[in-house]
XYZ file of N, CA and C in Angstrom:
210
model
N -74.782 73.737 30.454
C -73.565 74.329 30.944
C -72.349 73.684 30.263
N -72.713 72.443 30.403
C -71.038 71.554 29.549
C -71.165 72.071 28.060
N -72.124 72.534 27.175
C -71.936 73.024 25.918
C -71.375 74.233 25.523
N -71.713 75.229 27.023
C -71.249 76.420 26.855
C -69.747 76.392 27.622
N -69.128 75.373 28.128
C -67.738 75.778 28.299
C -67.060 74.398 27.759
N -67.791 73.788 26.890
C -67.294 73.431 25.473
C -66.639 74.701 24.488
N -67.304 75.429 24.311
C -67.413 76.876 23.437
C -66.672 77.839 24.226
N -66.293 78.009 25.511
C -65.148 78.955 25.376
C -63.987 78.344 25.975
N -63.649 77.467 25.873
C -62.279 76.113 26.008
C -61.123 77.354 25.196
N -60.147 77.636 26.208
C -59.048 78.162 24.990
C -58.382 77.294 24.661
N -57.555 76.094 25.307
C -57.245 75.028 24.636
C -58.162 73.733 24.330
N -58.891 73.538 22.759
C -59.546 72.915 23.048
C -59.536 71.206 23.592
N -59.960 70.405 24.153
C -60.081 68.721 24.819
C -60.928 68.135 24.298
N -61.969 69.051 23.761
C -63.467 68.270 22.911
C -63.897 69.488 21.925
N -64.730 68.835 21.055
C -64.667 69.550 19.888
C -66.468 69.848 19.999
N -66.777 70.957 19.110
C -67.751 72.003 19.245
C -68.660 70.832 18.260
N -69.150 69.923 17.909
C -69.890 68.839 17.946
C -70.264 67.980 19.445
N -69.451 67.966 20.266
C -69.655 67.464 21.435
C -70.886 68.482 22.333
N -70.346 69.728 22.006
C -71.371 70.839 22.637
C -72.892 70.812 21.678
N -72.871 70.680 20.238
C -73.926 70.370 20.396
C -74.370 69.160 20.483
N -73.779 68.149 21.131
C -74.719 66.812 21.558
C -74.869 66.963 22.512
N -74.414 67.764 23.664
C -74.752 67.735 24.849
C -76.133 68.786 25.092
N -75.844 69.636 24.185
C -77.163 70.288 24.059
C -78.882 69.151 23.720
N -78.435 68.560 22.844
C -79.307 67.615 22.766
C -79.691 66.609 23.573
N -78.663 66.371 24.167
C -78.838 65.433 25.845
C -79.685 66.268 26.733
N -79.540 67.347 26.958
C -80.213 68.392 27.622
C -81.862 68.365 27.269
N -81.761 68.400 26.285
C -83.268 68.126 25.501
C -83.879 66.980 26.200
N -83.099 65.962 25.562
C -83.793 64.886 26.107
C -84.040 64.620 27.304
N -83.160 65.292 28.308
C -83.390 64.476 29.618
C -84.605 65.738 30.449
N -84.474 66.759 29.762
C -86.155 67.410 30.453
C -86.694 68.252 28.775
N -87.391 67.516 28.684
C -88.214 68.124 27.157
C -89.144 69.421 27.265
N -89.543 69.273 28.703
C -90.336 70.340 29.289
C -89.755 72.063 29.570
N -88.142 71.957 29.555
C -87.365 73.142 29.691
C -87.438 73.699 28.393
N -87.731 75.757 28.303
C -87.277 75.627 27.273
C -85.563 76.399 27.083
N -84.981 76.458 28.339
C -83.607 76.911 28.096
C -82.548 76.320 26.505
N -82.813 74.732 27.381
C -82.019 73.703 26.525
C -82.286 74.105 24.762
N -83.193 74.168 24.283
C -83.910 74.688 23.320
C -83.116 75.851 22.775
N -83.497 77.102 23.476
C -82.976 78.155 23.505
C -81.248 78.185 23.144
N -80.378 77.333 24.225
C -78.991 77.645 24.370
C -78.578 76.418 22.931
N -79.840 75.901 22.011
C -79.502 74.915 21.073
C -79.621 75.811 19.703
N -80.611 76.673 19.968
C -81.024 78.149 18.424
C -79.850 78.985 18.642
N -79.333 79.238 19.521
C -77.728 80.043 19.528
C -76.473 79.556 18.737
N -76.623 78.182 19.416
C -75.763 77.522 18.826
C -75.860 77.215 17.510
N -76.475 76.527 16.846
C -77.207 76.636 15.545
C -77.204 77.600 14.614
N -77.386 79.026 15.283
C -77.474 80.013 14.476
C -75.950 81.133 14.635
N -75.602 80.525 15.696
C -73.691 81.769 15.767
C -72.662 80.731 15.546
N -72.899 79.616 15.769
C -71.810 78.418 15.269
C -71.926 77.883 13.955
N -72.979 77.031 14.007
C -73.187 76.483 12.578
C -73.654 77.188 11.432
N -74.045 78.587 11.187
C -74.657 79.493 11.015
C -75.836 78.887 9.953
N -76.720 78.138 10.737
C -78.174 77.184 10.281
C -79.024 77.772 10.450
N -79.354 79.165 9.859
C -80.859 79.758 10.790
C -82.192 79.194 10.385
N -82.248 77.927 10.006
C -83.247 77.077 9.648
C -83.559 76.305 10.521
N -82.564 76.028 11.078
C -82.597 74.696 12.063
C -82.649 75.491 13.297
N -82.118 76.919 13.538
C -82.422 77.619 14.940
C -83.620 78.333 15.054
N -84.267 78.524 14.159
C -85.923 78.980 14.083
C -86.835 77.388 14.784
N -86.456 76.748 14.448
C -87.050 75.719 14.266
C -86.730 75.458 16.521
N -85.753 75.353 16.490
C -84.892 74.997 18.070
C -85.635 76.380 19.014
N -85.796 77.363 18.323
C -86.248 78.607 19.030
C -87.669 78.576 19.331
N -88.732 78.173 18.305
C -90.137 78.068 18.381
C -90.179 76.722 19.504
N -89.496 75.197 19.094
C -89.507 74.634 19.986
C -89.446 74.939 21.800
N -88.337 75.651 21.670
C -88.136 76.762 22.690
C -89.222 77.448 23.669
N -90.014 77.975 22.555
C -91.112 78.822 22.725
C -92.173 78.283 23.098
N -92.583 77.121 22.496
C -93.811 76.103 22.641
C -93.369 76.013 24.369
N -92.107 75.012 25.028
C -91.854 74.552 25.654
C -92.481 75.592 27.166
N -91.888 76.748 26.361
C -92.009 78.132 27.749
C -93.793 78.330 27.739
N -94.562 78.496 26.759
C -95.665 78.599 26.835
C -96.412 77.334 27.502
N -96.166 76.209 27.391
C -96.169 75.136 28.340
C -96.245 75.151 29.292
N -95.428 75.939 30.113
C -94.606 75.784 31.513
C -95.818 77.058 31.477
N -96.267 78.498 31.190
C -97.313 79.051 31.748
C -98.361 78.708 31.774
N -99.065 77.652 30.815
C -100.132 77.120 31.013
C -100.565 76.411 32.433
């Protein structure tokens, strides 16, 4: 949540590097979610426009959710 209203701040207070570290905090503190993942391949791929690194955040993603049905 703090990454995504990092990203629509009209005046910004913190800068769109902060959103994605908090995305990565997110990661870390439940590895088992795959939202965090997910709201990290968005970012990655409409901000930084990395679609290398959001394939990569998305499958992670994916693993994570197939996890959680097992």
């Amino acid at each position: 949540m703090k990454a995504s209203l990092i990203q629509l701040q009209e005046e910004p207070k913190y800068e769109l590097e902060d959103a994605k570290q908090a995305l990565h905090q997110a990661i870390e503190l439940d590895r088992e979610s795959p939202s965090a993942f997910i709201a990290l391949g968005h970012f990655l791929d409409n901000v930084e426009d990395d679609p290398q690194a959001a394939i990569k955040a998305f499958a992670d993603g994916a693993s994570a959710a197939r996890q959680l049905l097992v």
